């Protein structure tokens, strides 16, 4: 199961880098969102996918699941949601102001 998660995280990283290197703002934002999802999967996999009861101290329970990767992922999800929202608002403002979402035109480079 961990191998499948690592392969999936690698595929998401690849698609994220491909989208971040594109010229359209929306594709760059999608790339950053995919990158954060790949990081979530990677953190979850590094925390070892083991099954156990909830990490509440009770008698009779022998194995517990580690709550630290879950807490890190939950925090990361909130941060990535905020970053994605900010990027979408900035992209909307850039398109409304400049009339384009092409990064080459926004940089002011001349096209032939």
CSV table of N, CA, C and O in Angstrom, one decimal:
chain,number,residue,atom,x,y,z
A,1,UNK,N,0.8,-1.2,0.0
A,1,UNK,CA,0.0,0.0,0.0
A,1,UNK,C,0.9,1.3,0.0
A,1,UNK,O,0.5,2.2,-0.6
A,2,UNK,N,2.0,1.2,0.7
A,2,UNK,CA,2.8,2.4,0.8
A,2,UNK,C,3.5,2.7,-0.6
A,2,UNK,O,3.7,3.8,-0.9
A,3,UNK,N,3.8,1.6,-1.3
A,3,UNK,CA,4.4,1.8,-2.6
A,3,UNK,C,3.5,2.5,-3.5
A,3,UNK,O,3.8,3.4,-4.3
A,4,UNK,N,2.2,2.1,-3.5
A,4,UNK,CA,1.2,2.7,-4.3
A,4,UNK,C,1.0,4.2,-4.0
A,4,UNK,O,0.9,5.0,-4.9
A,5,UNK,N,1.1,4.5,-2.7
A,5,UNK,CA,0.9,5.9,-2.3
A,5,UNK,C,2.2,6.7,-2.8
A,5,UNK,O,2.0,7.9,-3.2
A,6,UNK,N,3.3,6.2,-2.7
A,6,UNK,CA,4.5,6.9,-3.1
A,6,UNK,C,4.5,7.1,-4.6
A,6,UNK,O,4.9,8.2,-5.1
A,7,UNK,N,4.1,6.1,-5.4
A,7,UNK,CA,4.0,6.2,-6.8
A,7,UNK,C,3.0,7.3,-7.2
A,7,UNK,O,3.2,8.1,-8.1
A,8,UNK,N,1.9,7.3,-6.5
A,8,UNK,CA,0.8,8.3,-6.7
A,8,UNK,C,1.3,9.7,-6.4
A,8,UNK,O,1.1,10.7,-7.1
A,9,UNK,N,2.1,9.8,-5.3
A,9,UNK,CA,2.6,11.1,-4.9
A,9,UNK,C,3.6,11.6,-6.0
A,9,UNK,O,3.7,12.8,-6.3
A,10,UNK,N,4.4,10.6,-6.5
A,10,UNK,CA,5.4,11.0,-7.5
A,10,UNK,C,4.7,11.5,-8.8
A,10,UNK,O,5.2,12.4,-9.5
A,11,UNK,N,3.6,10.8,-9.2
A,11,UNK,CA,2.9,11.2,-10.4
A,11,UNK,C,2.3,12.6,-10.2
A,11,UNK,O,2.3,13.4,-11.1
A,12,UNK,N,1.7,12.8,-9.0
A,12,UNK,CA,1.2,14.1,-8.7
A,12,UNK,C,2.3,15.2,-8.7
A,12,UNK,O,2.1,16.3,-9.2
A,13,UNK,N,3.5,14.9,-8.2
A,13,UNK,CA,4.6,15.9,-8.3
A,13,UNK,C,4.9,16.2,-9.7
A,13,UNK,O,5.2,17.3,-10.1
A,14,UNK,N,5.0,15.1,-10.6
A,14,UNK,CA,5.3,15.3,-12.0
A,14,UNK,C,4.3,16.2,-12.7
A,14,UNK,O,4.6,17.1,-13.4
A,15,UNK,N,3.0,15.9,-12.5
A,15,UNK,CA,1.9,16.8,-13.1
A,15,UNK,C,2.0,18.2,-12.5
A,15,UNK,O,1.7,19.2,-13.3
A,16,UNK,N,2.3,18.3,-11.2
A,16,UNK,CA,2.4,19.7,-10.6
A,16,UNK,C,3.5,20.5,-11.3
A,16,UNK,O,3.3,21.7,-11.6
A,17,UNK,N,4.7,19.9,-11.4
A,17,UNK,CA,5.8,20.6,-12.0
A,17,UNK,C,5.5,21.0,-13.5
A,17,UNK,O,5.8,22.1,-13.9
A,18,UNK,N,4.9,20.1,-14.2
A,18,UNK,CA,4.5,20.3,-15.6
A,18,UNK,C,3.5,21.5,-15.6
A,18,UNK,O,3.7,22.4,-16.5
A,19,UNK,N,2.5,21.6,-14.7
A,19,UNK,CA,1.6,22.7,-14.7
A,19,UNK,C,2.2,24.0,-14.3
A,19,UNK,O,1.8,25.1,-14.7
A,20,UNK,N,3.1,23.9,-13.3
A,20,UNK,CA,3.7,25.1,-12.8
A,20,UNK,C,4.6,25.8,-13.9
A,20,UNK,O,4.7,27.0,-14.0
A,21,UNK,N,5.1,25.0,-14.8
A,21,UNK,CA,6.0,25.5,-15.9
A,21,UNK,C,5.2,26.0,-17.1
A,21,UNK,O,5.8,26.5,-18.1
A,22,UNK,N,3.9,26.0,-17.0
A,22,UNK,CA,3.1,26.5,-18.1
A,22,UNK,C,3.0,28.0,-18.1
A,22,UNK,O,3.4,28.7,-17.2
A,23,UNK,N,2.4,28.6,-19.2
A,23,UNK,CA,2.3,30.1,-19.3
A,23,UNK,C,1.0,30.7,-18.8
A,23,UNK,O,1.0,31.9,-18.5
A,24,UNK,N,0.0,29.9,-18.6
A,24,UNK,CA,-1.3,30.4,-18.2
A,24,UNK,C,-1.3,30.4,-16.6
A,24,UNK,O,-0.9,29.5,-16.0
A,25,UNK,N,-1.9,31.5,-16.1
A,25,UNK,CA,-2.0,31.6,-14.6
A,25,UNK,C,-2.8,30.5,-14.0
A,25,UNK,O,-2.4,30.0,-12.9
A,26,UNK,N,-3.9,30.1,-14.6
A,26,UNK,CA,-4.8,29.1,-14.0
A,26,UNK,C,-4.0,27.8,-13.9
A,26,UNK,O,-4.2,27.0,-12.9
A,27,UNK,N,-3.3,27.4,-14.9
A,27,UNK,CA,-2.5,26.2,-14.9
A,27,UNK,C,-1.4,26.2,-13.8
A,27,UNK,O,-1.1,25.2,-13.2
A,28,UNK,N,-0.8,27.4,-13.6
A,28,UNK,CA,0.1,27.5,-12.5
A,28,UNK,C,-0.5,27.3,-11.2
A,28,UNK,O,0.0,26.6,-10.3
A,29,UNK,N,-1.7,27.8,-11.0
A,29,UNK,CA,-2.4,27.6,-9.7
A,29,UNK,C,-2.8,26.2,-9.5
A,29,UNK,O,-2.7,25.7,-8.4
A,30,UNK,N,-3.3,25.5,-10.6
A,30,UNK,CA,-3.6,24.1,-10.5
A,30,UNK,C,-2.3,23.3,-10.2
A,30,UNK,O,-2.4,22.4,-9.4
A,31,UNK,N,-1.2,23.7,-10.7
A,31,UNK,CA,0.1,23.0,-10.4
A,31,UNK,C,0.4,23.2,-8.9
A,31,UNK,O,0.9,22.2,-8.3
A,32,UNK,N,0.2,24.4,-8.3
A,32,UNK,CA,0.5,24.5,-6.9
A,32,UNK,C,-0.4,23.7,-6.0
A,32,UNK,O,0.0,23.2,-5.0
A,33,UNK,N,-1.7,23.6,-6.5
A,33,UNK,CA,-2.6,22.8,-5.7
A,33,UNK,C,-2.3,21.3,-5.8
A,33,UNK,O,-2.3,20.6,-4.8
A,34,UNK,N,-1.9,20.8,-7.0
A,34,UNK,CA,-1.4,19.4,-7.1
A,34,UNK,C,-0.2,19.2,-6.3
A,34,UNK,O,0.0,18.1,-5.7
A,35,UNK,N,0.7,20.2,-6.3
A,35,UNK,CA,1.9,20.0,-5.5
A,35,UNK,C,1.6,19.8,-4.0
A,35,UNK,O,2.2,19.0,-3.3
A,36,UNK,N,0.7,20.6,-3.5
A,36,UNK,CA,0.3,20.5,-2.1
A,36,UNK,C,-0.4,19.1,-1.8
A,36,UNK,O,-0.1,18.5,-0.8
A,37,UNK,N,-1.2,18.6,-2.7
A,37,UNK,CA,-1.8,17.3,-2.6
A,37,UNK,C,-0.8,16.2,-2.6
A,37,UNK,O,-0.9,15.3,-1.8
A,38,UNK,N,0.2,16.3,-3.4
A,38,UNK,CA,1.3,15.4,-3.4
A,38,UNK,C,2.1,15.4,-2.1
A,38,UNK,O,2.5,14.3,-1.6
A,39,UNK,N,2.3,16.6,-1.6
A,39,UNK,CA,3.0,16.7,-0.3
A,39,UNK,C,2.2,16.1,0.8
A,39,UNK,O,2.7,15.4,1.7
A,40,UNK,N,0.9,16.2,0.8
A,40,UNK,CA,0.0,15.6,1.8
A,40,UNK,C,0.1,14.1,1.7
A,40,UNK,O,0.3,13.4,2.8
A,41,UNK,N,0.1,13.5,0.5
A,41,UNK,CA,0.3,12.1,0.4
A,41,UNK,C,1.6,11.6,0.9
A,41,UNK,O,1.8,10.5,1.5
A,42,UNK,N,2.6,12.4,0.5
A,42,UNK,CA,4.0,12.0,1.0
A,42,UNK,C,4.1,12.0,2.5
A,42,UNK,O,4.7,11.1,3.1
A,43,UNK,N,3.6,13.1,3.1
A,43,UNK,CA,3.6,13.1,4.6
A,43,UNK,C,2.9,12.0,5.2
A,43,UNK,O,3.3,11.3,6.2
A,44,UNK,N,1.7,11.6,4.7
A,44,UNK,CA,0.9,10.5,5.2
A,44,UNK,C,1.7,9.2,5.0
A,44,UNK,O,1.7,8.4,5.9
A,45,UNK,N,2.4,9.0,3.9
A,45,UNK,CA,3.1,7.8,3.7
A,45,UNK,C,4.3,7.7,4.6
A,45,UNK,O,4.7,6.6,5.0
A,46,UNK,N,5.0,8.8,4.8
A,46,UNK,CA,6.2,8.8,5.7
A,46,UNK,C,5.8,8.5,7.1
A,46,UNK,O,6.6,8.0,7.9
A,47,UNK,N,4.6,8.7,7.5
A,47,UNK,CA,4.1,8.4,8.8
A,47,UNK,C,3.7,7.0,9.0
A,47,UNK,O,3.2,6.6,10.0
A,48,UNK,N,4.0,6.1,8.0
A,48,UNK,CA,3.7,4.7,8.0
A,48,UNK,C,2.2,4.4,8.1
A,48,UNK,O,1.6,4.7,9.1
A,49,UNK,N,1.7,3.9,7.1
A,49,UNK,CA,0.3,3.6,7.0
A,49,UNK,C,0.0,2.3,7.9
A,49,UNK,O,-0.1,1.2,7.4
A,50,UNK,N,-0.2,2.5,9.1
A,50,UNK,CA,-0.5,1.4,10.0
A,50,UNK,C,-1.9,1.6,10.6
A,50,UNK,O,-2.3,2.7,10.8
A,51,UNK,N,-2.5,0.5,10.9
A,51,UNK,CA,-3.8,0.6,11.4
A,51,UNK,C,-3.8,0.3,12.9
A,51,UNK,O,-3.0,-0.5,13.4
A,52,UNK,N,-4.6,1.0,13.6
A,52,UNK,CA,-4.6,0.9,15.1
A,52,UNK,C,-5.8,1.7,15.6
A,52,UNK,O,-6.5,2.4,14.8
A,53,UNK,N,-6.0,1.7,16.9
A,53,UNK,CA,-7.1,2.4,17.4
A,53,UNK,C,-6.7,3.9,17.6
A,53,UNK,O,-5.5,4.3,17.3
A,54,UNK,N,-7.6,4.7,18.0
A,54,UNK,CA,-7.3,6.1,18.1
A,54,UNK,C,-6.4,6.3,19.3
A,54,UNK,O,-6.3,5.5,20.2
A,55,UNK,N,-5.6,7.4,19.2
A,55,UNK,CA,-4.5,7.6,20.2
A,55,UNK,C,-5.0,8.1,21.5
A,55,UNK,O,-4.5,9.1,22.1
A,56,UNK,N,-6.0,7.5,22.1
A,56,UNK,CA,-6.6,7.8,23.4
A,56,UNK,C,-6.2,6.7,24.3
A,56,UNK,O,-6.4,5.5,24.0
A,57,UNK,N,-5.6,7.1,25.5
A,57,UNK,CA,-5.2,6.1,26.4
A,57,UNK,C,-6.3,5.4,27.1
A,57,UNK,O,-7.0,5.9,27.9
A,58,UNK,N,-6.5,4.1,26.7
A,58,UNK,CA,-7.5,3.3,27.3
A,58,UNK,C,-6.9,1.9,27.6
A,58,UNK,O,-5.9,1.5,27.0
A,59,UNK,N,-7.5,1.2,28.5
A,59,UNK,CA,-6.9,-0.1,28.8
A,59,UNK,C,-7.4,-1.2,27.7
A,59,UNK,O,-8.5,-1.1,27.2
A,60,UNK,N,-6.5,-2.1,27.4
A,60,UNK,CA,-6.8,-3.2,26.5
A,60,UNK,C,-6.5,-2.9,25.1
A,60,UNK,O,-6.6,-3.7,24.2
A,61,UNK,N,-6.0,-1.7,24.8
A,61,UNK,CA,-5.6,-1.4,23.4
A,61,UNK,C,-4.1,-1.5,23.3
A,61,UNK,O,-3.3,-1.0,24.1
A,62,UNK,N,-3.6,-2.3,22.3
A,62,UNK,CA,-2.2,-2.6,22.2
A,62,UNK,C,-1.5,-1.7,21.1
A,62,UNK,O,-0.4,-1.4,21.3
A,63,UNK,N,-2.2,-1.4,20.0
A,63,UNK,CA,-1.5,-0.6,19.0
A,63,UNK,C,-2.3,0.7,18.7
A,63,UNK,O,-3.5,0.7,18.7
A,64,UNK,N,-1.5,1.8,18.6
A,64,UNK,CA,-2.1,3.1,18.4
A,64,UNK,C,-1.7,3.6,17.0
A,64,UNK,O,-0.6,3.3,16.6
A,65,UNK,N,-2.5,4.4,16.4
A,65,UNK,CA,-2.1,5.0,15.2
A,65,UNK,C,-1.4,6.4,15.6
A,65,UNK,O,-1.8,7.0,16.5
A,66,UNK,N,-0.4,6.8,14.8
A,66,UNK,CA,0.3,8.0,15.1
A,66,UNK,C,-0.5,9.2,14.7
A,66,UNK,O,-0.8,9.4,13.5
A,67,UNK,N,-0.8,10.1,15.6
A,67,UNK,CA,-1.6,11.3,15.2
A,67,UNK,C,-0.8,12.4,14.6
A,67,UNK,O,-1.4,13.3,14.0
A,68,UNK,N,0.5,12.4,14.7
A,68,UNK,CA,1.3,13.5,14.2
A,68,UNK,C,1.2,13.7,12.7
A,68,UNK,O,1.0,14.9,12.3
A,69,UNK,N,1.4,12.7,11.9
A,69,UNK,CA,1.2,13.0,10.4
A,69,UNK,C,-0.2,13.5,10.1
A,69,UNK,O,-0.3,14.4,9.2
A,70,UNK,N,-1.2,13.0,10.8
A,70,UNK,CA,-2.6,13.5,10.5
A,70,UNK,C,-2.7,15.0,10.9
A,70,UNK,O,-3.3,15.8,10.2
A,71,UNK,N,-2.1,15.4,12.0
A,71,UNK,CA,-2.2,16.8,12.4
A,71,UNK,C,-1.4,17.7,11.5
A,71,UNK,O,-1.8,18.8,11.1
A,72,UNK,N,-0.2,17.2,11.0
A,72,UNK,CA,0.5,18.0,10.0
A,72,UNK,C,-0.2,18.1,8.7
A,72,UNK,O,-0.2,19.2,8.1
A,73,UNK,N,-0.9,17.1,8.2
A,73,UNK,CA,-1.6,17.1,7.0
A,73,UNK,C,-2.8,18.1,7.1
A,73,UNK,O,-3.1,18.8,6.2
A,74,UNK,N,-3.5,18.0,8.3
A,74,UNK,CA,-4.6,18.9,8.5
A,74,UNK,C,-4.2,20.4,8.5
A,74,UNK,O,-4.9,21.2,7.8
A,75,UNK,N,-3.1,20.7,9.1
A,75,UNK,CA,-2.6,22.0,9.1
A,75,UNK,C,-2.2,22.4,7.7
A,75,UNK,O,-2.4,23.5,7.2
A,76,UNK,N,-1.5,21.5,6.9
A,76,UNK,CA,-1.1,21.8,5.6
A,76,UNK,C,-2.3,22.0,4.6
A,76,UNK,O,-2.2,22.8,3.7
A,77,UNK,N,-3.4,21.3,4.9
A,77,UNK,CA,-4.6,21.4,4.0
A,77,UNK,C,-5.1,22.9,4.2
A,77,UNK,O,-5.5,23.5,3.2
A,78,UNK,N,-5.2,23.3,5.4
A,78,UNK,CA,-5.7,24.7,5.7
A,78,UNK,C,-4.8,25.7,5.1
A,78,UNK,O,-5.3,26.7,4.4
A,79,UNK,N,-3.5,25.6,5.2
A,79,UNK,CA,-2.6,26.5,4.6
A,79,UNK,C,-2.7,26.5,3.1
A,79,UNK,O,-2.7,27.6,2.4
A,80,UNK,N,-2.7,25.3,2.5
A,80,UNK,CA,-2.8,25.2,1.0
A,80,UNK,C,-4.1,25.8,0.5
A,80,UNK,O,-4.2,26.4,-0.6
A,81,UNK,N,-5.2,25.6,1.2
A,81,UNK,CA,-6.5,26.3,0.8
A,81,UNK,C,-6.4,27.8,0.8
A,81,UNK,O,-6.8,28.4,-0.1
A,82,UNK,N,-5.7,28.3,1.9
A,82,UNK,CA,-5.5,29.8,1.9
A,82,UNK,C,-4.6,30.3,0.8
A,82,UNK,O,-4.9,31.3,0.2
A,83,UNK,N,-3.6,29.6,0.5
A,83,UNK,CA,-2.6,30.0,-0.6
A,83,UNK,C,-3.4,29.9,-1.9
A,83,UNK,O,-3.2,30.8,-2.8
A,84,UNK,N,-4.1,28.8,-2.2
A,84,UNK,CA,-4.8,28.7,-3.4
A,84,UNK,C,-5.9,29.8,-3.6
A,84,UNK,O,-6.0,30.3,-4.7
A,85,UNK,N,-6.6,30.1,-2.5
A,85,UNK,CA,-7.6,31.2,-2.6
A,85,UNK,C,-6.9,32.5,-2.9
A,85,UNK,O,-7.4,33.3,-3.7
A,86,UNK,N,-5.7,32.8,-2.3
A,86,UNK,CA,-5.0,34.0,-2.6
A,86,UNK,C,-4.5,34.1,-4.0
A,86,UNK,O,-4.7,35.1,-4.7
A,87,UNK,N,-4.0,33.0,-4.5
A,87,UNK,CA,-3.6,32.9,-5.9
A,87,UNK,C,-4.7,33.1,-6.9
A,87,UNK,O,-4.5,33.8,-7.9
A,88,UNK,N,-5.9,32.5,-6.6
A,88,UNK,CA,-7.0,32.7,-7.5
A,88,UNK,C,-7.5,34.2,-7.5
A,88,UNK,O,-7.8,34.7,-8.6
A,89,UNK,N,-7.5,34.8,-6.4
A,89,UNK,CA,-7.9,36.2,-6.3
A,89,UNK,C,-6.9,37.1,-7.1
A,89,UNK,O,-7.3,38.0,-7.8
A,90,UNK,N,-5.6,36.8,-6.9
A,90,UNK,CA,-4.6,37.6,-7.6
A,90,UNK,C,-4.6,37.4,-9.1
A,90,UNK,O,-4.4,38.3,-9.9
A,91,UNK,N,-4.9,36.1,-9.5
A,91,UNK,CA,-5.0,35.8,-10.9
A,91,UNK,C,-6.2,36.5,-11.5
A,91,UNK,O,-6.2,37.1,-12.6
A,92,UNK,N,-7.3,36.5,-10.8
A,92,UNK,CA,-8.6,37.2,-11.2
A,92,UNK,C,-8.3,38.7,-11.4
A,92,UNK,O,-8.7,39.3,-12.4
A,93,UNK,N,-7.6,39.3,-10.4
A,93,UNK,CA,-7.3,40.7,-10.5
A,93,UNK,C,-6.4,41.0,-11.7
A,93,UNK,O,-6.5,42.0,-12.4
A,94,UNK,N,-5.4,40.1,-11.9
A,94,UNK,CA,-4.4,40.3,-13.0
A,94,UNK,C,-5.1,40.3,-14.3
A,94,UNK,O,-4.8,41.0,-15.3
A,95,UNK,N,-6.1,39.3,-14.5
A,95,UNK,CA,-6.8,39.2,-15.8
A,95,UNK,C,-7.7,40.4,-16.0
A,95,UNK,O,-7.8,40.9,-17.1
A,96,UNK,N,-8.4,40.8,-14.9
A,96,UNK,CA,-9.3,42.0,-15.1
A,96,UNK,C,-8.5,43.3,-15.4
A,96,UNK,O,-8.9,44.1,-16.2
A,97,UNK,N,-7.3,43.4,-14.8
A,97,UNK,CA,-6.5,44.6,-15.0
A,97,UNK,C,-5.8,44.6,-16.4
A,97,UNK,O,-5.8,45.6,-17.1
A,98,UNK,N,-5.2,43.5,-16.7
A,98,UNK,CA,-4.4,43.4,-17.9
A,98,UNK,C,-5.1,42.8,-19.1
A,98,UNK,O,-4.6,42.9,-20.2
A,99,UNK,N,-6.2,42.1,-18.9
A,99,UNK,CA,-6.9,41.5,-20.0
A,99,UNK,C,-6.3,40.2,-20.5
A,99,UNK,O,-6.7,39.7,-21.6
A,100,UNK,N,-5.3,39.6,-19.8
A,100,UNK,CA,-4.7,38.4,-20.3
A,100,UNK,C,-4.2,37.6,-19.1
A,100,UNK,O,-4.0,38.1,-18.0
A,101,UNK,N,-4.1,36.2,-19.3
A,101,UNK,CA,-3.5,35.4,-18.2
A,101,UNK,C,-2.2,34.8,-18.7
A,101,UNK,O,-1.7,33.9,-18.0
A,102,UNK,N,-1.7,35.2,-19.8
A,102,UNK,CA,-0.5,34.7,-20.3
A,102,UNK,C,0.7,35.3,-19.6
A,102,UNK,O,0.8,36.6,-19.5
A,103,UNK,N,1.6,34.5,-19.0
A,103,UNK,CA,2.7,35.1,-18.2
A,103,UNK,C,3.7,35.9,-19.0
A,103,UNK,O,4.3,36.8,-18.6
A,104,UNK,N,3.9,35.5,-20.3
A,104,UNK,CA,4.8,36.2,-21.2
A,104,UNK,C,4.3,37.6,-21.4
A,104,UNK,O,5.1,38.6,-21.4
A,105,UNK,N,3.0,37.8,-21.6
A,105,UNK,CA,2.4,39.1,-21.8
A,105,UNK,C,2.4,39.9,-20.5
A,105,UNK,O,2.6,41.1,-20.6
A,106,UNK,N,2.2,39.3,-19.4
A,106,UNK,CA,2.2,40.0,-18.1
A,106,UNK,C,3.6,40.5,-17.8
A,106,UNK,O,3.7,41.5,-17.1
A,107,UNK,N,4.6,39.7,-18.2
A,107,UNK,CA,6.0,40.2,-17.9
A,107,UNK,C,6.4,41.3,-18.8
A,107,UNK,O,7.4,42.0,-18.5
A,108,UNK,N,5.7,41.5,-19.9
A,108,UNK,CA,6.1,42.6,-20.8
A,108,UNK,C,7.1,42.2,-21.9
A,108,UNK,O,7.6,43.1,-22.5
A,109,UNK,N,7.3,40.9,-22.1
A,109,UNK,CA,8.2,40.5,-23.1
A,109,UNK,C,7.5,40.7,-24.5
A,109,UNK,O,6.4,40.5,-24.6
A,110,UNK,N,8.3,41.1,-25.5
A,110,UNK,CA,7.8,41.3,-26.8
A,110,UNK,C,7.6,40.0,-27.5
A,110,UNK,O,8.4,39.1,-27.4
A,111,UNK,N,6.5,39.9,-28.2
A,111,UNK,CA,6.2,38.7,-29.1
A,111,UNK,C,6.3,39.1,-30.5
A,111,UNK,O,5.9,40.2,-30.9
A,112,UNK,N,6.8,38.3,-31.3
A,112,UNK,CA,6.8,38.6,-32.8
A,112,UNK,C,5.7,37.9,-33.5
A,112,UNK,O,5.1,36.9,-33.2
